[in-house]
Each structure stands twice: as structure tokens, then as C-alpha cells.
């Protein structure tokens, strides 16, 4: 028995936001009928949406799901495979596994980030105790490392607020400025006139999931995996595992 067992939803939306909403309604038990234009269907089918229900309920692998039926397995699958396996091992239904995994990733990432900074500070304090001088006067060791998960998981999600400031022309001036130093695509460009409170760039809200930039030693731009959104992608699921791997080395 699930919360929305008696609810019927006719989904006429397309491209991510609406289908994602009705997918969550379906996860909670609603009967969802999704209408899509033939022959390709919704564009989101090519983006690798959630597969947990298919993985947990299919008798064979590759899973029988509505999105990738007839296609090869995308790399997106492996994050969902890990999520589904945890759900199967713990007896958690697919209706809860996705959201629980998001919370688990957040919590484990916070612990991993905290552990890295804690160990770095502990190493520094040990060196100071052995006679090395330091001009720093840090907060107590259990409190100061909280800055690490704060920056990683909370402040890193402020891109939407930056979009509003940029649309208002705040801190913009000719030449080098705050925005060129920040170096987020579109935000490093000249704001559109007239200034306003609401960003009007097409899909401006999507930029929050694509903020990481990288350059080689010669200064040339390099493409990196910069997709940090609320999905169980392998790059997201592995974040706390990577932190757990390096924290003991510090």
C-alpha cells in the first residue's frame, strides 16, 4: 500500500521537469499515463532518467524499463544499479530507494568532507606541537572542519542566487571583475540590458548543475564531468566513496 494508490495522472508534459514530477508521483503509487509525440517520444528518454523501478523489478539484466528498451546500457545505469542493490538488500521498495539514496549521498558526502578537513587540521596541529610556528588561531578542531561540508553541499548550491545578482548587473564592471574571476559560463559575460531581478536567459536555472570549469597547464579549457544534480549518477554516488578513500591518507 502506497500513499497515492488511488490517484490517476495524465502526463502531457515534456523534457525533464514535468516527467520527473510525474515519475515521483508514480514512485509513490499513482497510476501515470504519459503521452509523448511519436516516433521518438520525449527528448528526456535520451538523457538517462531514473531506472530504479526497472532494475529492481526486472527478472533479467539489462533491466526492462520504458526508457532504454532496445538501447545499450548507458553509464548512467551504474549509479542506479548501486542504489537498487542497496534497496534490494535492505528490503526498501523502489518508491523510497531513490529519495533515500539522495539523502544518503548527502550525509556520507558531509561526513567524508568533514573527515578530510579534520585530518588536515589535526596534521597541522601536530606539526605546531612539534615546534613549528603558525600565525593561525583556528576554531576548536571539531567545529572548524564543518566548513568543508558547508562549502561542498550548501554554498555550492547558491548558483541561482548568483544568477539574480548577475541579472541586476551587481559587481559588474569592464575588464577583470568578480564574475570573470568566478568563471561560470554565461555569468562571466556582460549582463543583458535592461537589468532586472529575474534572469531571462533561456534555461538559466539549468546552469546550477554545470558550474565546474577546468583548464590545462597552458590555460586552455578542458571539458570535465560537471553534472552535479539530484540524480543517482555514478559521479554523484561515488562522491562520498572518494572522500572516504582519501581521508585516511591525510
Tab-separated table of C-alpha atoms in Angstrom, residues 30 54 56 60 68 107 122 127 145 155 166 169 178 186 212 223 227 233 244 248 250:
chain	number	residue	atom	x	y	z
A	30	UNK	CA	-0.048	6.871	-8.603
A	54	UNK	CA	13.261	-1.255	-13.938
A	56	UNK	CA	14.517	-3.764	-9.037
A	60	UNK	CA	16.920	-10.276	-16.096
A	68	UNK	CA	16.132	2.274	-22.633
A	107	UNK	CA	25.019	12.601	4.554
A	122	UNK	CA	44.933	17.527	13.009
A	127	UNK	CA	53.229	19.883	13.437
A	145	UNK	CA	36.022	21.222	9.794
A	155	UNK	CA	27.246	27.169	-0.531
A	166	UNK	CA	24.209	38.945	-12.368
A	169	UNK	CA	24.397	43.903	-13.002
A	178	UNK	CA	34.114	39.285	-9.725
A	186	UNK	CA	27.189	32.877	-19.075
A	212	UNK	CA	32.713	23.270	-12.754
A	223	UNK	CA	35.800	19.535	-20.668
A	227	UNK	CA	26.946	17.269	-13.809
A	233	UNK	CA	24.638	9.270	-11.365
A	244	UNK	CA	36.324	8.021	2.345
A	248	UNK	CA	42.647	8.152	5.942
A	250	UNK	CA	45.705	12.555	5.269
